[in-house]
mmCIF file of N, CA and C in Angstrom:
data_model
loop_
_atom_site.group_PDB
_atom_site.id
_atom_site.type_symbol
_atom_site.label_atom_id
_atom_site.label_comp_id
_atom_site.label_asym_id
_atom_site.label_seq_id
_atom_site.Cartn_x
_atom_site.Cartn_y
_atom_site.Cartn_z
ATOM 1 N N MET N 143 -98.378 119.664 -36.483
ATOM 2 C CA MET N 143 -98.238 120.553 -35.338
ATOM 3 C C MET N 143 -99.266 121.674 -35.420
ATOM 4 N N GLN N 144 -99.972 121.898 -34.362
ATOM 5 C CA GLN N 144 -101.021 122.910 -34.287
ATOM 6 C C GLN N 144 -100.393 124.279 -34.033
ATOM 7 N N GLU N 145 -100.726 125.259 -34.879
ATOM 8 C CA GLU N 145 -100.198 126.604 -34.639
ATOM 9 C C GLU N 145 -101.059 127.293 -33.594
ATOM 10 N N THR N 146 -100.444 128.128 -32.810
ATOM 11 C CA THR N 146 -101.187 128.819 -31.767
ATOM 12 C C THR N 146 -101.774 130.106 -32.325
ATOM 13 N N ALA N 147 -103.001 130.367 -31.951
ATOM 14 C CA ALA N 147 -103.665 131.594 -32.381
ATOM 15 C C ALA N 147 -103.119 132.755 -31.555
ATOM 16 N N GLN N 148 -103.025 133.890 -32.195
ATOM 17 C CA GLN N 148 -102.487 135.090 -31.559
ATOM 18 C C GLN N 148 -103.641 136.023 -31.179
ATOM 19 N N ARG N 149 -103.596 136.516 -29.941
ATOM 20 C CA ARG N 149 -104.582 137.504 -29.528
ATOM 21 C C ARG N 149 -104.291 138.822 -30.221
ATOM 22 N N ILE N 150 -105.320 139.635 -30.392
ATOM 23 C CA ILE N 150 -105.191 140.888 -31.129
ATOM 24 C C ILE N 150 -104.116 141.801 -30.522
ATOM 25 N N GLY N 151 -103.988 141.817 -29.205
ATOM 26 C CA GLY N 151 -102.964 142.634 -28.564
ATOM 27 C C GLY N 151 -101.556 142.195 -28.924
ATOM 28 N N THR N 152 -101.365 140.893 -29.001
ATOM 29 C CA THR N 152 -100.058 140.343 -29.389
ATOM 30 C C THR N 152 -99.757 140.680 -30.842
ATOM 31 N N VAL N 153 -100.751 140.557 -31.692
ATOM 32 C CA VAL N 153 -100.586 140.897 -33.106
ATOM 33 C C VAL N 153 -100.215 142.377 -33.233
ATOM 34 N N ALA N 154 -100.898 143.217 -32.492
ATOM 35 C CA ALA N 154 -100.619 144.656 -32.548
ATOM 36 C C ALA N 154 -99.189 144.943 -32.100
ATOM 37 N N LYS N 155 -98.792 144.344 -31.007
ATOM 38 C CA LYS N 155 -97.446 144.585 -30.473
ATOM 39 C C LYS N 155 -96.369 144.099 -31.439
ATOM 40 N N GLN N 156 -96.542 142.914 -31.986
ATOM 41 C CA GLN N 156 -95.526 142.334 -32.873
ATOM 42 C C GLN N 156 -95.504 142.975 -34.255
ATOM 43 N N SER N 157 -96.635 143.471 -34.711
ATOM 44 C CA SER N 157 -96.709 144.030 -36.068
ATOM 45 C C SER N 157 -96.482 145.539 -36.108
ATOM 46 N N GLY N 158 -96.738 146.210 -34.984
ATOM 47 C CA GLY N 158 -96.636 147.668 -34.967
ATOM 48 C C GLY N 158 -97.908 148.364 -35.432
ATOM 49 N N PHE N 159 -98.934 147.594 -35.778
ATOM 50 C CA PHE N 159 -100.217 148.170 -36.169
ATOM 51 C C PHE N 159 -101.064 148.391 -34.914
ATOM 52 N N PRO N 160 -101.777 149.507 -34.826
ATOM 53 C CA PRO N 160 -102.681 149.717 -33.690
ATOM 54 C C PRO N 160 -103.815 148.689 -33.679
ATOM 55 N N ILE N 161 -104.282 148.355 -32.506
ATOM 56 C CA ILE N 161 -105.398 147.405 -32.358
ATOM 57 C C ILE N 161 -106.596 147.865 -33.178
ATOM 58 N N LYS N 162 -106.877 149.163 -33.134
ATOM 59 C CA LYS N 162 -108.021 149.714 -33.860
ATOM 60 C C LYS N 162 -107.901 149.429 -35.365
ATOM 61 N N THR N 163 -106.710 149.550 -35.908
ATOM 62 C CA THR N 163 -106.481 149.285 -37.331
ATOM 63 C C THR N 163 -106.685 147.806 -37.638
ATOM 64 N N ILE N 164 -106.177 146.950 -36.777
ATOM 65 C CA ILE N 164 -106.338 145.503 -36.974
ATOM 66 C C ILE N 164 -107.820 145.137 -36.946
ATOM 67 N N ARG N 165 -108.569 145.717 -36.014
ATOM 68 C CA ARG N 165 -110.016 145.462 -35.969
ATOM 69 C C ARG N 165 -110.676 145.911 -37.274
ATOM 70 N N TYR N 166 -110.297 147.103 -37.734
ATOM 71 C CA TYR N 166 -110.876 147.649 -38.968
ATOM 72 C C TYR N 166 -110.568 146.746 -40.157
ATOM 73 N N TYR N 167 -109.331 146.320 -40.270
ATOM 74 C CA TYR N 167 -108.948 145.422 -41.370
ATOM 75 C C TYR N 167 -109.729 144.112 -41.296
ATOM 76 N N ALA N 168 -109.961 143.616 -40.092
ATOM 77 C CA ALA N 168 -110.749 142.389 -39.925
ATOM 78 C C ALA N 168 -112.195 142.625 -40.366
ATOM 79 N N GLU N 169 -112.751 143.784 -40.010
ATOM 80 C CA GLU N 169 -114.132 144.110 -40.411
ATOM 81 C C GLU N 169 -114.256 144.202 -41.929
ATOM 82 N N LEU N 170 -113.208 144.703 -42.587
ATOM 83 C CA LEU N 170 -113.220 144.816 -44.050
ATOM 84 C C LEU N 170 -112.979 143.484 -44.748
ATOM 85 N N GLY N 171 -112.543 142.479 -43.996
ATOM 86 C CA GLY N 171 -112.257 141.177 -44.574
ATOM 87 C C GLY N 171 -110.827 141.031 -45.071
ATOM 88 N N LEU N 172 -109.967 141.982 -44.718
ATOM 89 C CA LEU N 172 -108.560 141.891 -45.105
ATOM 90 C C LEU N 172 -107.822 140.879 -44.233
ATOM 91 N N LEU N 173 -108.261 140.749 -43.009
ATOM 92 C CA LEU N 173 -107.675 139.793 -42.058
ATOM 93 C C LEU N 173 -108.766 138.827 -41.625
ATOM 94 N N LYS N 174 -108.365 137.585 -41.431
ATOM 95 C CA LYS N 174 -109.321 136.568 -41.011
ATOM 96 C C LYS N 174 -109.187 136.321 -39.512
ATOM 97 N N VAL N 175 -110.298 136.444 -38.828
ATOM 98 C CA VAL N 175 -110.345 136.130 -37.403
ATOM 99 C C VAL N 175 -110.560 134.628 -37.286
ATOM 100 N N SER N 176 -109.660 133.960 -36.564
ATOM 101 C CA SER N 176 -109.774 132.501 -36.460
ATOM 102 C C SER N 176 -110.609 132.066 -35.266
ATOM 103 N N GLY N 177 -111.044 133.013 -34.476
ATOM 104 C CA GLY N 177 -111.871 132.700 -33.315
ATOM 105 C C GLY N 177 -111.823 133.827 -32.309
ATOM 106 N N ARG N 178 -112.335 133.536 -31.129
ATOM 107 C CA ARG N 178 -112.319 134.522 -30.044
ATOM 108 C C ARG N 178 -112.006 133.804 -28.736
ATOM 109 N N THR N 179 -111.394 134.566 -27.840
ATOM 110 C CA THR N 179 -111.123 134.016 -26.514
ATOM 111 C C THR N 179 -112.421 134.008 -25.718
ATOM 112 N N GLU N 180 -112.382 133.401 -24.528
ATOM 113 C CA GLU N 180 -113.561 133.417 -23.660
ATOM 114 C C GLU N 180 -113.942 134.846 -23.305
ATOM 115 N N GLY N 181 -112.947 135.728 -23.258
ATOM 116 C CA GLY N 181 -113.197 137.132 -22.948
ATOM 117 C C GLY N 181 -113.625 137.955 -24.154
ATOM 118 N N GLY N 182 -113.715 137.334 -25.323
ATOM 119 C CA GLY N 182 -114.187 138.027 -26.511
ATOM 120 C C GLY N 182 -113.096 138.651 -27.369
ATOM 121 N N TYR N 183 -111.820 138.426 -27.014
ATOM 122 C CA TYR N 183 -110.732 138.983 -27.826
ATOM 123 C C TYR N 183 -110.605 138.202 -29.127
ATOM 124 N N ARG N 184 -110.348 138.930 -30.214
ATOM 125 C CA ARG N 184 -110.146 138.278 -31.509
ATOM 126 C C ARG N 184 -108.851 137.482 -31.500
ATOM 127 N N LEU N 185 -108.902 136.338 -32.186
ATOM 128 C CA LEU N 185 -107.715 135.506 -32.352
ATOM 129 C C LEU N 185 -107.377 135.419 -33.836
ATOM 130 N N PHE N 186 -106.090 135.441 -34.136
ATOM 131 C CA PHE N 186 -105.615 135.391 -35.517
ATOM 132 C C PHE N 186 -104.573 134.297 -35.650
ATOM 133 N N SER N 187 -104.543 133.671 -36.823
ATOM 134 C CA SER N 187 -103.493 132.682 -37.085
ATOM 135 C C SER N 187 -102.206 133.435 -37.410
ATOM 136 N N ASN N 188 -101.093 132.731 -37.427
ATOM 137 C CA ASN N 188 -99.802 133.378 -37.653
ATOM 138 C C ASN N 188 -99.666 134.012 -39.033
ATOM 139 N N ASP N 189 -100.516 133.620 -40.002
ATOM 140 C CA ASP N 189 -100.440 134.243 -41.323
ATOM 141 C C ASP N 189 -100.894 135.701 -41.299
ATOM 142 N N VAL N 190 -101.422 136.148 -40.182
ATOM 143 C CA VAL N 190 -101.846 137.541 -40.062
ATOM 144 C C VAL N 190 -100.670 138.487 -40.300
ATOM 145 N N PHE N 191 -99.466 138.070 -39.926
ATOM 146 C CA PHE N 191 -98.294 138.936 -40.091
ATOM 147 C C PHE N 191 -97.908 139.066 -41.570
ATOM 148 N N VAL N 192 -98.077 137.994 -42.327
ATOM 149 C CA VAL N 192 -97.820 138.039 -43.768
ATOM 150 C C VAL N 192 -98.823 138.980 -44.424
ATOM 151 N N ARG N 193 -100.084 138.860 -44.024
ATOM 152 C CA ARG N 193 -101.135 139.698 -44.603
ATOM 153 C C ARG N 193 -100.929 141.161 -44.226
ATOM 154 N N LEU N 194 -100.577 141.430 -42.986
ATOM 155 C CA LEU N 194 -100.343 142.819 -42.574
ATOM 156 C C LEU N 194 -99.162 143.424 -43.325
ATOM 157 N N SER N 195 -98.136 142.649 -43.520
ATOM 158 C CA SER N 195 -96.971 143.119 -44.274
ATOM 159 C C SER N 195 -97.369 143.420 -45.723
ATOM 160 N N PHE N 196 -98.169 142.551 -46.319
ATOM 161 C CA PHE N 196 -98.661 142.746 -47.682
ATOM 162 C C PHE N 196 -99.495 144.026 -47.763
ATOM 163 N N ILE N 197 -100.392 144.210 -46.806
ATOM 164 C CA ILE N 197 -101.257 145.395 -46.779
ATOM 165 C C ILE N 197 -100.405 146.663 -46.681
ATOM 166 N N LYS N 198 -99.454 146.648 -45.787
ATOM 167 C CA LYS N 198 -98.596 147.825 -45.589
ATOM 168 C C LYS N 198 -97.833 148.169 -46.865
ATOM 169 N N ARG N 199 -97.254 147.178 -47.516
ATOM 170 C CA ARG N 199 -96.482 147.410 -48.746
ATOM 171 C C ARG N 199 -97.391 147.915 -49.864
ATOM 172 N N ALA N 200 -98.556 147.306 -49.999
ATOM 173 C CA ALA N 200 -99.496 147.710 -51.047
ATOM 174 C C ALA N 200 -99.985 149.143 -50.821
ATOM 175 N N GLN N 201 -100.254 149.506 -49.578
ATOM 176 C CA GLN N 201 -100.670 150.875 -49.276
ATOM 177 C C GLN N 201 -99.540 151.852 -49.581
ATOM 178 N N HIS N 202 -98.320 151.475 -49.241
ATOM 179 C CA HIS N 202 -97.163 152.331 -49.509
ATOM 180 C C HIS N 202 -97.061 152.627 -51.010
ATOM 181 N N LEU N 203 -97.448 151.674 -51.834
ATOM 182 C CA LEU N 203 -97.395 151.837 -53.286
ATOM 183 C C LEU N 203 -98.634 152.545 -53.835
ATOM 184 N N GLY N 204 -99.534 152.947 -52.945
ATOM 185 C CA GLY N 204 -100.688 153.735 -53.348
ATOM 186 C C GLY N 204 -101.960 152.967 -53.615
ATOM 187 N N LEU N 205 -101.964 151.675 -53.332
ATOM 188 C CA LEU N 205 -103.179 150.891 -53.540
ATOM 189 C C LEU N 205 -104.171 151.183 -52.419
ATOM 190 N N THR N 206 -105.431 151.173 -52.762
ATOM 191 C CA THR N 206 -106.480 151.418 -51.774
ATOM 192 C C THR N 206 -106.794 150.128 -51.018
ATOM 193 N N LEU N 207 -107.506 150.261 -49.923
ATOM 194 C CA LEU N 207 -107.914 149.065 -49.179
ATOM 195 C C LEU N 207 -108.848 148.198 -50.024
ATOM 196 N N ALA N 208 -109.656 148.817 -50.875
ATOM 197 C CA ALA N 208 -110.528 148.038 -51.773
ATOM 198 C C ALA N 208 -109.678 147.242 -52.766
ATOM 199 N N ASP N 209 -108.629 147.872 -53.302
ATOM 200 C CA ASP N 209 -107.713 147.163 -54.204
ATOM 201 C C ASP N 209 -107.076 145.976 -53.477
ATOM 202 N N ILE N 210 -106.620 146.234 -52.272
ATOM 203 C CA ILE N 210 -105.936 145.204 -51.485
ATOM 204 C C ILE N 210 -106.889 144.060 -51.166
ATOM 205 N N LYS N 211 -108.125 144.384 -50.842
ATOM 206 C CA LYS N 211 -109.129 143.338 -50.564
ATOM 207 C C LYS N 211 -109.320 142.464 -51.798
ATOM 208 N N GLU N 212 -109.408 143.098 -52.960
ATOM 209 C CA GLU N 212 -109.559 142.341 -54.202
ATOM 210 C C GLU N 212 -108.391 141.374 -54.399
ATOM 211 N N LEU N 213 -107.183 141.836 -54.148
ATOM 212 C CA LEU N 213 -105.991 140.993 -54.307
ATOM 213 C C LEU N 213 -105.982 139.847 -53.296
ATOM 214 N N LEU N 214 -106.334 140.155 -52.059
ATOM 215 C CA LEU N 214 -106.358 139.116 -51.025
ATOM 216 C C LEU N 214 -107.471 138.091 -51.283
ATOM 217 N N ASP N 215 -108.587 138.548 -51.841
ATOM 218 C CA ASP N 215 -109.667 137.615 -52.190
ATOM 219 C C ASP N 215 -109.191 136.619 -53.251
ATOM 220 N N ILE N 216 -108.440 137.115 -54.230
ATOM 221 C CA ILE N 216 -107.880 136.224 -55.260
ATOM 222 C C ILE N 216 -106.942 135.214 -54.600
ATOM 223 N N TYR N 217 -106.084 135.710 -53.710
ATOM 224 C CA TYR N 217 -105.143 134.836 -52.989
ATOM 225 C C TYR N 217 -105.894 133.791 -52.161
ATOM 226 N N ASP N 218 -106.972 134.226 -51.496
ATOM 227 C CA ASP N 218 -107.750 133.312 -50.650
ATOM 228 C C ASP N 218 -108.462 132.225 -51.459
ATOM 229 N N ARG N 219 -108.645 132.457 -52.751
ATOM 230 C CA ARG N 219 -109.231 131.428 -53.630
ATOM 231 C C ARG N 219 -108.156 130.446 -54.107
ATOM 232 N N GLY N 220 -106.924 130.639 -53.640
ATOM 233 C CA GLY N 220 -105.841 129.726 -53.987
ATOM 234 C C GLY N 220 -105.057 130.124 -55.225
ATOM 235 N N GLU N 221 -105.252 131.354 -55.685
ATOM 236 C CA GLU N 221 -104.547 131.832 -56.869
ATOM 237 C C GLU N 221 -103.577 132.939 -56.473
ATOM 238 N N LEU N 222 -102.549 133.122 -57.290
ATOM 239 C CA LEU N 222 -101.659 134.261 -57.082
ATOM 240 C C LEU N 222 -102.243 135.457 -57.825
ATOM 241 N N PRO N 223 -102.337 136.604 -57.178
ATOM 242 C CA PRO N 223 -102.956 137.769 -57.808
ATOM 243 C C PRO N 223 -101.980 138.636 -58.619
ATOM 244 N N CYS N 224 -100.877 138.056 -59.076
ATOM 245 C CA CYS N 224 -99.817 138.842 -59.721
ATOM 246 C C CYS N 224 -100.283 139.586 -60.969
ATOM 247 N N ASP N 225 -101.118 138.968 -61.799
ATOM 248 C CA ASP N 225 -101.604 139.654 -62.997
ATOM 249 C C ASP N 225 -102.423 140.887 -62.609
ATOM 250 N N ARG N 226 -103.253 140.726 -61.596
ATOM 251 C CA ARG N 226 -104.084 141.856 -61.130
ATOM 252 C C ARG N 226 -103.198 142.915 -60.467
ATOM 253 N N VAL N 227 -102.156 142.490 -59.760
ATOM 254 C CA VAL N 227 -101.221 143.433 -59.151
ATOM 255 C C VAL N 227 -100.575 144.278 -60.243
ATOM 256 N N LYS N 228 -100.165 143.636 -61.337
ATOM 257 C CA LYS N 228 -99.544 144.374 -62.445
ATOM 258 C C LYS N 228 -100.505 145.433 -62.995
ATOM 259 N N GLU N 229 -101.767 145.058 -63.162
ATOM 260 C CA GLU N 229 -102.769 146.013 -63.647
ATOM 261 C C GLU N 229 -102.892 147.201 -62.690
ATOM 262 N N LYS N 230 -102.941 146.908 -61.405
ATOM 263 C CA LYS N 230 -103.065 147.970 -60.399
ATOM 264 C C LYS N 230 -101.830 148.881 -60.421
ATOM 265 N N LEU N 231 -100.649 148.301 -60.596
ATOM 266 C CA LEU N 231 -99.419 149.098 -60.617
ATOM 267 C C LEU N 231 -99.366 149.994 -61.855
ATOM 268 N N VAL N 232 -99.830 149.498 -62.991
ATOM 269 C CA VAL N 232 -99.897 150.325 -64.200
ATOM 270 C C VAL N 232 -100.848 151.501 -63.964
ATOM 271 N N GLN N 233 -101.993 151.223 -63.347
ATOM 272 C CA GLN N 233 -102.947 152.293 -63.023
ATOM 273 C C GLN N 233 -102.309 153.304 -62.073
ATOM 274 N N GLN N 234 -101.536 152.815 -61.126
ATOM 275 C CA GLN N 234 -100.891 153.688 -60.157
ATOM 276 C C GLN N 234 -99.832 154.563 -60.828
ATOM 277 N N ILE N 235 -99.086 153.999 -61.763
ATOM 278 C CA ILE N 235 -98.091 154.780 -62.499
ATOM 279 C C ILE N 235 -98.774 155.915 -63.257
ATOM 280 N N THR N 236 -99.895 155.623 -63.894
ATOM 281 C CA THR N 236 -100.651 156.647 -64.617
ATOM 282 C C THR N 236 -101.104 157.751 -63.666
ATOM 283 N N ALA N 237 -101.592 157.368 -62.498
ATOM 284 C CA ALA N 237 -102.037 158.356 -61.511
ATOM 285 C C ALA N 237 -100.866 159.210 -61.020
ATOM 286 N N VAL N 238 -99.718 158.585 -60.795
ATOM 287 C CA VAL N 238 -98.534 159.323 -60.337
ATOM 288 C C VAL N 238 -98.076 160.306 -61.414
ATOM 289 N N GLU N 239 -98.083 159.864 -62.673
ATOM 290 C CA GLU N 239 -97.698 160.753 -63.770
ATOM 291 C C GLU N 239 -98.638 161.957 -63.842
ATOM 292 N N ARG N 240 -99.926 161.741 -63.632
ATOM 293 C CA ARG N 240 -100.907 162.832 -63.619
ATOM 294 C C ARG N 240 -100.620 163.792 -62.464
ATOM 295 N N GLN N 241 -100.305 163.243 -61.297
ATOM 296 C CA GLN N 241 -99.988 164.087 -60.134
ATOM 297 C C GLN N 241 -98.711 164.887 -60.371
ATOM 298 N N ILE N 242 -97.721 164.273 -60.991
ATOM 299 C CA ILE N 242 -96.471 164.973 -61.290
ATOM 300 C C ILE N 242 -96.761 166.160 -62.217
ATOM 301 N N GLN N 243 -97.584 165.948 -63.240
ATOM 302 C CA GLN N 243 -97.931 167.031 -64.162
ATOM 303 C C GLN N 243 -98.655 168.150 -63.422
ATOM 304 N N GLN N 244 -99.574 167.791 -62.539
ATOM 305 C CA GLN N 244 -100.301 168.802 -61.761
ATOM 306 C C GLN N 244 -99.345 169.592 -60.868
ATOM 307 N N MET N 245 -98.377 168.907 -60.279
ATOM 308 C CA MET N 245 -97.398 169.584 -59.435
ATOM 309 C C MET N 245 -96.487 170.495 -60.264
ATOM 310 N N GLN N 246 -96.113 170.059 -61.456
ATOM 311 C CA GLN N 246 -95.296 170.902 -62.333
ATOM 312 C C GLN N 246 -96.078 172.144 -62.757
ATOM 313 N N ASP N 247 -97.359 171.985 -63.057
ATOM 314 C CA ASP N 247 -98.201 173.129 -63.403
ATOM 315 C C ASP N 247 -98.295 174.101 -62.229
ATOM 316 N N LEU N 248 -98.454 173.574 -61.033
ATOM 317 C CA LEU N 248 -98.526 174.411 -59.837
ATOM 318 C C LEU N 248 -97.209 175.159 -59.626
ATOM 319 N N LYS N 249 -96.100 174.470 -59.799
ATOM 320 C CA LYS N 249 -94.779 175.101 -59.652
ATOM 321 C C LYS N 249 -94.630 176.264 -60.625
ATOM 322 N N GLN N 250 -95.035 176.043 -61.865
ATOM 323 C CA GLN N 250 -94.941 177.116 -62.860
ATOM 324 C C GLN N 250 -95.806 178.311 -62.471
ATOM 325 N N GLU N 251 -96.981 178.047 -61.975
ATOM 326 C CA GLU N 251 -97.865 179.143 -61.550
ATOM 327 C C GLU N 251 -97.255 179.899 -60.372
ATOM 328 N N LEU N 252 -96.692 179.186 -59.420
ATOM 329 C CA LEU N 252 -96.054 179.838 -58.272
ATOM 330 C C LEU N 252 -94.878 180.701 -58.717
ATOM 331 N N GLN N 253 -94.078 180.167 -59.621
ATOM 332 C CA GLN N 253 -92.935 180.940 -60.119
ATOM 333 C C GLN N 253 -93.411 182.182 -60.870
ATOM 334 N N ARG N 254 -94.465 182.053 -61.654
ATOM 335 C CA ARG N 254 -95.028 183.196 -62.376
ATOM 336 C C ARG N 254 -95.498 184.267 -61.401
ATOM 337 N N LEU N 255 -96.143 183.850 -60.332
ATOM 338 C CA LEU N 255 -96.619 184.809 -59.330
ATOM 339 C C LEU N 255 -95.451 185.508 -58.636
ATOM 340 N N LEU N 256 -94.416 184.741 -58.312
ATOM 341 C CA LEU N 256 -93.258 185.337 -57.635
ATOM 342 C C LEU N 256 -92.520 186.335 -58.518
ATOM 343 N N HIS N 257 -92.460 186.080 -59.813
ATOM 344 C CA HIS N 257 -91.669 186.923 -60.711
ATOM 345 C C HIS N 257 -92.531 187.943 -61.450
ATOM 346 N N GLY N 258 -93.828 187.889 -61.229
ATOM 347 C CA GLY N 258 -94.740 188.799 -61.915
ATOM 348 C C GLY N 258 -94.841 190.131 -61.201
ATOM 349 N N ARG N 259 -95.743 190.943 -61.669
ATOM 350 C CA ARG N 259 -95.982 192.248 -61.069
ATOM 351 C C ARG N 259 -96.524 192.078 -59.656
ATOM 352 N N SER N 260 -95.930 192.744 -58.695
ATOM 353 C CA SER N 260 -96.342 192.536 -57.308
ATOM 354 C C SER N 260 -97.023 193.751 -56.684
ATOM 355 N N THR N 261 -97.099 194.830 -57.407
ATOM 356 C CA THR N 261 -97.772 196.003 -56.840
ATOM 357 C C THR N 261 -98.775 196.555 -57.843
ATOM 358 N N ILE N 262 -99.750 197.209 -57.317
ATOM 359 C CA ILE N 262 -100.751 197.896 -58.124
ATOM 360 C C ILE N 262 -100.605 199.376 -57.795
ATOM 361 N N ALA N 263 -100.683 200.230 -58.812
ATOM 362 C CA ALA N 263 -100.498 201.662 -58.594
ATOM 363 C C ALA N 263 -101.415 202.179 -57.489
ATOM 364 N N ARG N 264 -102.664 201.873 -57.571
ATOM 365 C CA ARG N 264 -103.623 202.308 -56.550
ATOM 366 C C ARG N 264 -104.458 201.103 -56.117
ATOM 367 N N PRO N 265 -103.994 200.378 -55.101
ATOM 368 C CA PRO N 265 -104.787 199.226 -54.663
ATOM 369 C C PRO N 265 -106.149 199.681 -54.128
ATOM 370 N N SER N 266 -107.145 198.925 -54.446
ATOM 371 C CA SER N 266 -108.489 199.241 -53.941
ATOM 372 C C SER N 266 -108.677 198.596 -52.573
ATOM 373 N N LYS N 267 -109.789 198.938 -51.959
ATOM 374 C CA LYS N 267 -110.071 198.337 -50.644
ATOM 375 C C LYS N 267 -110.349 196.841 -50.762
ATOM 376 N N HIS N 268 -110.519 196.355 -51.983
ATOM 377 C CA HIS N 268 -110.765 194.928 -52.211
ATOM 378 C C HIS N 268 -109.487 194.164 -52.522
ATOM 379 N N THR N 269 -108.350 194.842 -52.442
ATOM 380 C CA THR N 269 -107.076 194.195 -52.722
ATOM 381 C C THR N 269 -106.402 193.833 -51.411
ATOM 382 N N ILE N 270 -106.242 192.562 -51.196
ATOM 383 C CA ILE N 270 -105.547 192.077 -49.993
ATOM 384 C C ILE N 270 -104.082 191.932 -50.319
ATOM 385 N N CYS N 271 -103.769 191.223 -51.406
ATOM 386 C CA CYS N 271 -102.395 191.076 -51.869
ATOM 387 C C CYS N 271 -102.432 190.897 -53.374
ATOM 388 N N PRO N 272 -101.897 191.858 -54.110
ATOM 389 C CA PRO N 272 -101.943 191.791 -55.565
ATOM 390 C C PRO N 272 -101.252 190.548 -56.137
ATOM 391 N N ILE N 273 -100.273 190.017 -55.442
ATOM 392 C CA ILE N 273 -99.558 188.841 -55.955
ATOM 393 C C ILE N 273 -100.531 187.680 -56.125
ATOM 394 N N LEU N 274 -101.351 187.453 -55.118
ATOM 395 C CA LEU N 274 -102.277 186.322 -55.178
ATOM 396 C C LEU N 274 -103.556 186.636 -55.939
ATOM 397 N N GLN N 275 -103.909 187.910 -56.002
ATOM 398 C CA GLN N 275 -105.187 188.262 -56.608
ATOM 399 C C GLN N 275 -105.093 188.528 -58.107
ATOM 400 N N GLN N 276 -103.885 188.617 -58.650
ATOM 401 C CA GLN N 276 -103.784 188.811 -60.097
ATOM 402 C C GLN N 276 -104.268 187.558 -60.815
ATOM 403 N N GLN N 277 -104.925 187.769 -61.898
ATOM 404 C CA GLN N 277 -105.487 186.659 -62.662
ATOM 405 C C GLN N 277 -104.417 186.094 -63.610
ATOM 406 N N PRO N 278 -104.462 184.787 -63.845
ATOM 407 C CA PRO N 278 -103.477 184.171 -64.750
ATOM 408 C C PRO N 278 -103.596 184.675 -66.175
#
């Protein structure tokens, strides 16, 4: 049975992705265009929805479009990219841990500023707000 190709507008409506995003993903090679209509509209096979769902989930987990392209390229060669996905997820965990530490450091600095000295006996004309201008 021959599957029917989906026009880009139909893909956008059914997937919830804007047409512009679908075009961009196609230009990057994340989505495969299976042809064009006589009017020049891109056509996609039904697997476009699986790929869009994969892209959305991978982005939600913090993977970049370059990471996702690498994974889809492995898949397109007929292999499962699970080992590479695991590597990417480990890298993402490390990045999240680094961000958490940076946020904790920022929180501590904010708390120090709030509870620190907030006035200067004689503010100079160069003092806008002593709370923010005090040095750590």
